[in-house]
Amino acid sequence: GAVVSQHPSRVICKSGTSVKIECRSLDFQATTMFWYRQFPKKSLMLMATSNEGSKATYEQGVEKDKFLINHASLTLSTLTVTSAHPEDSSFYICSATPVQGSDTQYFGPGTRLTVL
Amino acid sequence: AQSVSQHNHHVILSEAASLELGCNYSYGGTVNLFWYVQYPGQHLQLLLKYFSGDPLVKGIKGFEAEFIKSKFSFNLRKPSVQWSDTAEYFCAVKMGGSGNTGKLIFGQGTTLQVKP
């Protein structure tokens, strides 16, 4: 149980275009989903916390207009990287908590974004 | 600032050797503690967690961790490692205890390489 999927697993796009990444909780409802960015040989950096039906909470230094997050249902959150640039190339990982008050996050497999 | 430190960045062991990975955090209040593992090419998986109670917690695959409050530590241990334990290990701390309002702060990760 507690499976989280991400789509696509990898994407290559041209500079200036927008890319949407989906995060789905497959066998549970997720009140809260989290978006992370992982740099090579580095830890996970939390970008934003997404709650269903409300605006996402962004971490300091993360541009909310560049990284648009939508959590429209209890099983789906999307991250859209707008006007992507090569420096946005990274590994993006989402996670979800199964129930209200749960402190265990279950992680998706990640999406490798390469911006040319 | 709140932070999580993993002191061992890269550990190389032979099979059957014992393992201990250090994790320290800087926060004086209640914490929830986690160890996650990321096998090559796979997503993060929960190894074990501590919320309260017995400070010695047992996880999957023979791993255990001990919470020492006075030392702000949550070290991961395994008596006898296997080649299949080769992976990246992340310590994560939720500062402020239970409830899904707090974020996870990750350590830098430790790469464990087990030689057959």
mmCIF file of C-alpha atoms in Angstrom:
data_model
loop_
_atom_site.group_PDB
_atom_site.id
_atom_site.type_symbol
_atom_site.label_atom_id
_atom_site.label_comp_id
_atom_site.label_asym_id
_atom_site.label_seq_id
_atom_site.Cartn_x
_atom_site.Cartn_y
_atom_site.Cartn_z
ATOM 1 C CA GLY A 1 0.000 0.000 0.000
ATOM 2 C CA ALA A 2 0.834 3.724 -0.023
ATOM 3 C CA VAL A 3 2.090 3.908 -3.578
ATOM 4 C CA VAL A 4 2.879 7.217 -5.215
ATOM 5 C CA SER A 5 3.459 7.566 -8.929
ATOM 6 C CA GLN A 6 4.895 10.360 -11.022
ATOM 7 C CA HIS A 7 4.527 11.097 -14.689
ATOM 8 C CA PRO A 8 6.558 11.482 -16.748
ATOM 9 C CA SER A 9 9.607 9.716 -15.375
ATOM 10 C CA ARG A 10 11.849 11.833 -17.540
ATOM 11 C CA VAL A 11 11.309 14.772 -19.837
ATOM 12 C CA ILE A 12 13.499 16.826 -22.105
ATOM 13 C CA CYS A 13 12.319 20.237 -23.186
ATOM 14 C CA LYS A 14 13.573 23.350 -24.870
ATOM 15 C CA SER A 15 14.415 26.463 -22.939
ATOM 16 C CA GLY A 16 11.411 28.750 -22.593
ATOM 17 C CA THR A 17 8.773 26.040 -22.670
ATOM 18 C CA SER A 18 6.648 24.811 -19.765
ATOM 19 C CA VAL A 19 6.593 21.315 -18.379
ATOM 20 C CA LYS A 20 3.931 19.697 -16.199
ATOM 21 C CA ILE A 21 4.748 16.871 -13.804
ATOM 22 C CA GLU A 22 1.981 14.823 -12.206
ATOM 23 C CA CYS A 23 2.061 13.188 -8.809
ATOM 24 C CA ARG A 24 -0.612 10.644 -7.954
ATOM 25 C CA SER A 25 -1.366 8.671 -4.832
ATOM 26 C CA LEU A 26 -2.577 5.366 -6.246
ATOM 27 C CA ASP A 27 -4.125 3.581 -3.307
ATOM 28 C CA PHE A 28 -4.821 6.279 -0.771
ATOM 29 C CA GLN A 29 -6.081 9.814 -0.492
ATOM 30 C CA ALA A 30 -3.494 12.429 0.239
ATOM 31 C CA THR A 31 -4.493 15.572 2.041
ATOM 32 C CA THR A 32 -0.974 16.871 1.720
ATOM 33 C CA MET A 33 1.596 16.414 -0.988
ATOM 34 C CA PHE A 34 5.128 17.726 -1.042
ATOM 35 C CA TRP A 35 7.405 18.658 -3.912
ATOM 36 C CA TYR A 36 11.165 18.266 -3.610
ATOM 37 C CA ARG A 37 14.116 18.932 -5.798
ATOM 38 C CA GLN A 38 17.162 16.694 -5.637
ATOM 39 C CA PHE A 39 20.477 17.793 -7.042
ATOM 40 C CA PRO A 40 23.179 15.260 -7.999
ATOM 41 C CA LYS A 41 24.915 13.854 -4.926
ATOM 42 C CA LYS A 42 22.829 16.174 -2.772
ATOM 43 C CA SER A 43 19.933 15.878 -0.429
ATOM 44 C CA LEU A 44 16.285 16.616 -1.081
ATOM 45 C CA MET A 45 15.280 20.228 -0.918
ATOM 46 C CA LEU A 46 11.650 20.911 -0.130
ATOM 47 C CA MET A 47 10.141 23.290 -2.659
ATOM 48 C CA ALA A 48 6.543 23.494 -1.527
ATOM 49 C CA THR A 49 3.781 21.895 0.468
ATOM 50 C CA SER A 50 0.538 21.309 -1.360
ATOM 51 C CA ASN A 51 -2.801 20.914 0.372
ATOM 52 C CA GLU A 52 -5.873 19.794 -1.524
ATOM 53 C CA GLY A 53 -8.141 22.677 -2.363
ATOM 54 C CA SER A 54 -5.865 25.432 -1.150
ATOM 55 C CA LYS A 55 -2.827 27.344 -2.312
ATOM 56 C CA ALA A 56 0.544 25.727 -1.966
ATOM 57 C CA THR A 57 3.008 26.929 0.621
ATOM 58 C CA TYR A 58 6.383 27.648 -0.933
ATOM 59 C CA GLU A 59 9.736 27.483 0.795
ATOM 60 C CA GLN A 60 11.906 30.525 0.958
ATOM 61 C CA GLY A 61 13.735 31.124 -2.288
ATOM 62 C CA VAL A 62 11.334 29.109 -4.443
ATOM 63 C CA GLU A 63 9.564 31.210 -7.060
ATOM 64 C CA LYS A 64 5.857 30.455 -6.898
ATOM 65 C CA ASP A 65 5.223 31.984 -10.316
ATOM 66 C CA LYS A 66 7.816 29.743 -11.869
ATOM 67 C CA PHE A 67 6.884 26.533 -10.113
ATOM 68 C CA LEU A 68 3.106 26.358 -10.260
ATOM 69 C CA ILE A 69 1.520 23.767 -8.018
ATOM 70 C CA ASN A 70 -2.058 22.599 -8.245
ATOM 71 C CA HIS A 71 -3.606 20.068 -5.880
ATOM 72 C CA ALA A 72 -7.033 19.708 -7.391
ATOM 73 C CA SER A 73 -8.011 16.374 -5.864
ATOM 74 C CA LEU A 74 -7.052 14.104 -3.000
ATOM 75 C CA THR A 75 -5.044 11.901 -5.338
ATOM 76 C CA LEU A 76 -3.391 14.327 -7.727
ATOM 77 C CA SER A 77 -0.980 17.201 -7.481
ATOM 78 C CA THR A 78 0.794 18.793 -10.413
ATOM 79 C CA LEU A 79 3.967 20.831 -10.650
ATOM 80 C CA THR A 80 4.379 23.027 -13.710
ATOM 81 C CA VAL A 81 7.790 24.450 -14.425
ATOM 82 C CA THR A 82 7.069 27.573 -16.451
ATOM 83 C CA SER A 83 9.484 29.120 -18.928
ATOM 84 C CA ALA A 84 12.046 26.479 -18.111
ATOM 85 C CA HIS A 85 15.747 27.270 -18.244
ATOM 86 C CA PRO A 86 18.748 24.933 -18.178
ATOM 87 C CA GLU A 87 19.307 25.712 -14.487
ATOM 88 C CA ASP A 88 15.889 24.162 -13.796
ATOM 89 C CA SER A 89 17.251 20.815 -14.917
ATOM 90 C CA SER A 90 17.000 18.539 -11.926
ATOM 91 C CA PHE A 91 15.309 15.558 -10.350
ATOM 92 C CA TYR A 92 11.870 16.454 -9.006
ATOM 93 C CA ILE A 93 10.303 14.199 -6.410
ATOM 94 C CA CYS A 94 6.874 14.321 -4.851
ATOM 95 C CA SER A 95 5.646 12.722 -1.684
ATOM 96 C CA ALA A 96 2.284 12.299 -0.026
ATOM 97 C CA THR A 97 0.925 11.697 3.433
ATOM 98 C CA PRO A 98 -1.947 9.212 3.511
ATOM 99 C CA VAL A 99 -4.232 10.656 6.144
ATOM 100 C CA GLN A 100 -4.798 13.804 8.078
ATOM 101 C CA GLY A 101 -2.193 14.020 10.812
ATOM 102 C CA SER A 102 0.010 11.284 9.373
ATOM 103 C CA ASP A 103 3.677 12.099 9.582
ATOM 104 C CA THR A 104 4.924 9.456 7.213
ATOM 105 C CA GLN A 105 5.600 10.637 3.699
ATOM 106 C CA TYR A 106 5.574 8.174 0.832
ATOM 107 C CA PHE A 107 7.670 9.141 -2.137
ATOM 108 C CA GLY A 108 7.182 8.946 -5.847
ATOM 109 C CA PRO A 109 9.900 7.673 -8.164
ATOM 110 C CA GLY A 110 10.861 11.134 -9.317
ATOM 111 C CA THR A 111 10.954 12.957 -12.636
ATOM 112 C CA ARG A 112 14.204 13.804 -14.375
ATOM 113 C CA LEU A 113 13.844 17.168 -16.126
ATOM 114 C CA THR A 114 16.430 18.221 -18.673
ATOM 115 C CA VAL A 115 16.119 21.674 -20.200
ATOM 116 C CA LEU A 116 18.158 22.218 -23.335
ATOM 117 C CA ALA B 1 18.767 27.310 12.015
ATOM 118 C CA GLN B 2 17.121 23.905 12.091
ATOM 119 C CA SER B 3 19.279 21.359 10.336
ATOM 120 C CA VAL B 4 20.032 17.682 9.976
ATOM 121 C CA SER B 5 23.572 16.393 9.610
ATOM 122 C CA GLN B 6 24.772 13.058 8.386
ATOM 123 C CA HIS B 7 28.461 12.834 9.085
ATOM 124 C CA ASN B 8 29.295 9.889 6.887
ATOM 125 C CA HIS B 9 29.037 10.879 3.250
ATOM 126 C CA HIS B 10 30.414 7.718 1.705
ATOM 127 C CA VAL B 11 30.824 4.425 3.502
ATOM 128 C CA ILE B 12 32.391 1.316 2.020
ATOM 129 C CA LEU B 13 31.967 -1.993 3.823
ATOM 130 C CA SER B 14 32.485 -5.639 3.125
ATOM 131 C CA GLU B 15 29.573 -8.013 3.408
ATOM 132 C CA ALA B 16 28.828 -9.135 6.974
ATOM 133 C CA ALA B 17 30.404 -6.023 8.443
ATOM 134 C CA SER B 18 28.411 -3.988 10.932
ATOM 135 C CA LEU B 19 26.983 -0.637 9.956
ATOM 136 C CA GLU B 20 26.331 2.531 11.867
ATOM 137 C CA LEU B 21 25.348 5.750 10.126
ATOM 138 C CA GLY B 22 25.238 8.909 12.157
ATOM 139 C CA CYS B 23 22.446 11.465 12.128
ATOM 140 C CA ASN B 24 22.243 14.563 14.296
ATOM 141 C CA TYR B 25 19.734 17.373 14.266
ATOM 142 C CA SER B 26 19.566 20.820 15.724
ATOM 143 C CA TYR B 27 16.226 21.481 17.386
ATOM 144 C CA GLY B 28 15.336 21.547 21.047
ATOM 145 C CA GLY B 29 11.693 20.535 20.836
ATOM 146 C CA THR B 30 9.687 17.459 19.944
ATOM 147 C CA VAL B 31 10.738 15.652 16.810
ATOM 148 C CA ASN B 32 9.634 12.816 14.593
ATOM 149 C CA LEU B 33 12.563 10.957 13.067
ATOM 150 C CA PHE B 34 12.890 8.933 9.893
ATOM 151 C CA TRP B 35 15.406 6.972 7.897
ATOM 152 C CA TYR B 36 14.763 6.534 4.202
ATOM 153 C CA VAL B 37 16.698 4.409 1.725
ATOM 154 C CA GLN B 38 17.071 4.992 -2.004
ATOM 155 C CA TYR B 39 18.303 1.968 -3.917
ATOM 156 C CA PRO B 40 19.941 2.649 -7.285
ATOM 157 C CA GLY B 41 17.341 3.763 -9.763
ATOM 158 C CA GLN B 42 14.507 3.507 -7.284
ATOM 159 C CA HIS B 43 12.460 5.909 -5.201
ATOM 160 C CA LEU B 44 12.876 6.651 -1.530
ATOM 161 C CA GLN B 45 11.489 3.998 0.775
ATOM 162 C CA LEU B 46 10.843 4.270 4.468
ATOM 163 C CA LEU B 47 13.223 2.128 6.531
ATOM 164 C CA LEU B 48 11.989 3.056 9.967
ATOM 165 C CA LYS B 49 10.586 5.893 12.019
ATOM 166 C CA TYR B 50 10.401 7.123 15.567
ATOM 167 C CA PHE B 51 7.547 9.183 16.948
ATOM 168 C CA SER B 52 7.513 8.325 20.650
ATOM 169 C CA GLY B 53 7.989 5.474 23.118
ATOM 170 C CA ASP B 54 10.870 3.029 23.004
ATOM 171 C CA PRO B 55 13.845 4.965 21.617
ATOM 172 C CA LEU B 56 15.178 1.842 19.934
ATOM 173 C CA VAL B 57 13.147 1.259 16.816
ATOM 174 C CA LYS B 58 13.355 -1.637 14.420
ATOM 175 C CA GLY B 59 12.695 -1.275 10.746
ATOM 176 C CA ILE B 60 12.649 -3.383 7.657
ATOM 177 C CA LYS B 61 15.509 -5.528 6.376
ATOM 178 C CA GLY B 62 17.198 -5.847 9.759
ATOM 179 C CA PHE B 63 17.812 -2.145 10.298
ATOM 180 C CA GLU B 64 17.346 -0.424 13.616
ATOM 181 C CA ALA B 65 17.926 3.051 14.947
ATOM 182 C CA GLU B 66 18.289 4.553 18.386
ATOM 183 C CA PHE B 67 17.004 7.958 19.392
ATOM 184 C CA ILE B 68 19.235 9.586 21.998
ATOM 185 C CA LYS B 69 17.509 12.782 22.979
ATOM 186 C CA SER B 70 20.419 14.168 24.969
ATOM 187 C CA LYS B 71 22.662 13.854 21.955
ATOM 188 C CA PHE B 72 20.075 14.962 19.386
ATOM 189 C CA SER B 73 20.962 11.837 17.466
ATOM 190 C CA PHE B 74 19.173 9.084 15.579
ATOM 191 C CA ASN B 75 21.842 6.708 14.329
ATOM 192 C CA LEU B 76 21.035 3.875 11.980
ATOM 193 C CA ARG B 77 22.514 0.437 12.578
ATOM 194 C CA LYS B 78 22.620 -2.987 11.050
ATOM 195 C CA PRO B 79 24.658 -5.845 12.550
ATOM 196 C CA SER B 80 25.578 -7.486 9.251
ATOM 197 C CA VAL B 81 25.240 -5.765 5.903
ATOM 198 C CA GLN B 82 24.594 -7.428 2.600
ATOM 199 C CA TRP B 83 25.575 -6.476 -0.932
ATOM 200 C CA SER B 84 21.902 -5.622 -1.539
ATOM 201 C CA ASP B 85 22.117 -2.879 1.098
ATOM 202 C CA THR B 86 24.150 -0.786 -1.331
ATOM 203 C CA ALA B 87 22.110 2.413 -1.548
ATOM 204 C CA GLU B 88 21.767 6.026 -0.503
ATOM 205 C CA TYR B 89 20.508 6.528 3.040
ATOM 206 C CA PHE B 90 18.761 9.675 4.203
ATOM 207 C CA CYS B 91 17.949 10.760 7.707
ATOM 208 C CA ALA B 92 14.955 13.091 7.973
ATOM 209 C CA VAL B 93 13.490 15.007 10.866
ATOM 210 C CA LYS B 94 10.113 16.585 11.335
ATOM 211 C CA MET B 95 10.604 19.265 13.905
ATOM 212 C CA GLY B 96 7.664 20.083 16.085
ATOM 213 C CA GLY B 97 6.385 16.528 16.393
ATOM 214 C CA SER B 98 3.195 15.021 15.058
ATOM 215 C CA GLY B 99 0.691 16.701 12.821
ATOM 216 C CA ASN B 100 1.046 17.297 9.132
ATOM 217 C CA THR B 101 1.843 20.982 9.282
ATOM 218 C CA GLY B 102 5.585 20.581 9.690
ATOM 219 C CA LYS B 103 8.011 19.799 6.922
ATOM 220 C CA LEU B 104 10.671 17.125 6.711
ATOM 221 C CA ILE B 105 14.229 18.292 6.786
ATOM 222 C CA PHE B 106 16.632 15.873 5.174
ATOM 223 C CA GLY B 107 20.254 15.206 5.887
ATOM 224 C CA GLN B 108 22.769 15.255 3.079
ATOM 225 C CA GLY B 109 22.569 11.528 2.563
ATOM 226 C CA THR B 110 25.121 8.737 2.988
ATOM 227 C CA THR B 111 26.174 6.541 0.130
ATOM 228 C CA LEU B 112 26.717 2.992 1.337
ATOM 229 C CA GLN B 113 28.684 0.663 -0.871
ATOM 230 C CA VAL B 114 28.861 -2.965 0.201
ATOM 231 C CA LYS B 115 31.518 -5.071 -1.446
ATOM 232 C CA PRO B 116 30.664 -8.736 -1.990
#
